[in-house]
């Protein structure tokens, strides 16, 4: 949901560990990571620069290349 996505982004901004985020949302770590990748891909599609995507999603270069589009 939009509310859950906003909460996810707020938690990322506060540097909450992905394992903890998964527990908070009652989701798997893979589910949370998949959603983060989706957010990053949407941001990229909408013209957001890579530095901002990295800042918002906290994805490292290694993690960014994990899921291909």
Coordinates of C-alpha atoms in Angstrom, one line a residue, residues 3-64:
X3 CA 1.1 4.0 3.5
X4 CA 3.3 0.9 3.9
X5 CA 5.7 2.2 1.1
X6 CA 6.0 5.6 2.8
X7 CA 6.7 3.8 6.1
X8 CA 9.4 1.7 4.3
X9 CA 11.0 4.8 2.9
X10 CA 10.9 6.5 6.3
X11 CA 12.6 3.5 7.9
X12 CA 15.3 3.4 5.2
X13 CA 15.9 7.1 5.8
X14 CA 16.4 6.4 9.5
X15 CA 18.8 3.6 8.5
X16 CA 16.6 0.8 10.0
X17 CA 18.1 -2.6 9.1
X18 CA 16.2 -4.5 6.4
X19 CA 15.8 -7.5 8.7
X20 CA 14.0 -5.2 11.2
X21 CA 11.9 -3.6 8.5
X22 CA 10.8 -7.1 7.4
X23 CA 9.7 -7.9 10.9
X24 CA 7.9 -4.6 11.3
X25 CA 5.9 -5.2 8.1
X26 CA 5.5 -8.9 8.6
X27 CA 7.2 -9.6 5.3
X28 CA 10.2 -11.6 4.2
X29 CA 13.6 -9.8 3.7
X30 CA 13.3 -10.8 0.0
X31 CA 9.9 -9.2 -0.2
X32 CA 11.2 -6.0 1.3
X33 CA 14.3 -6.0 -1.0
X34 CA 12.1 -6.6 -4.0
X35 CA 9.9 -3.6 -3.1
X36 CA 13.0 -1.5 -2.7
X37 CA 14.3 -2.5 -6.1
X38 CA 10.9 -1.7 -7.6
X39 CA 11.0 1.8 -6.0
X40 CA 14.5 2.3 -7.4
X41 CA 13.5 1.2 -10.8
X42 CA 10.5 3.5 -10.8
X43 CA 12.6 6.4 -9.6
X44 CA 15.1 5.7 -12.4
X45 CA 12.3 5.5 -15.0
X46 CA 11.1 8.9 -13.8
X47 CA 14.5 10.4 -14.3
X48 CA 15.8 10.5 -10.8
X49 CA 19.6 10.5 -10.8
X50 CA 21.5 7.5 -9.3
X51 CA 22.9 9.4 -6.3
X52 CA 19.4 10.3 -5.2
X53 CA 18.2 6.7 -5.8
X54 CA 21.0 5.4 -3.7
X55 CA 20.3 8.0 -1.0
X56 CA 16.6 7.1 -0.8
X57 CA 16.8 3.3 -1.2
X58 CA 20.2 2.7 0.5
X59 CA 21.0 0.3 -2.3
X60 CA 24.8 -0.2 -2.8
X61 CA 26.2 -0.8 -6.3
X62 CA 26.4 -4.5 -5.5
X63 CA 22.8 -4.7 -4.5
X64 CA 21.7 -2.6 -7.4

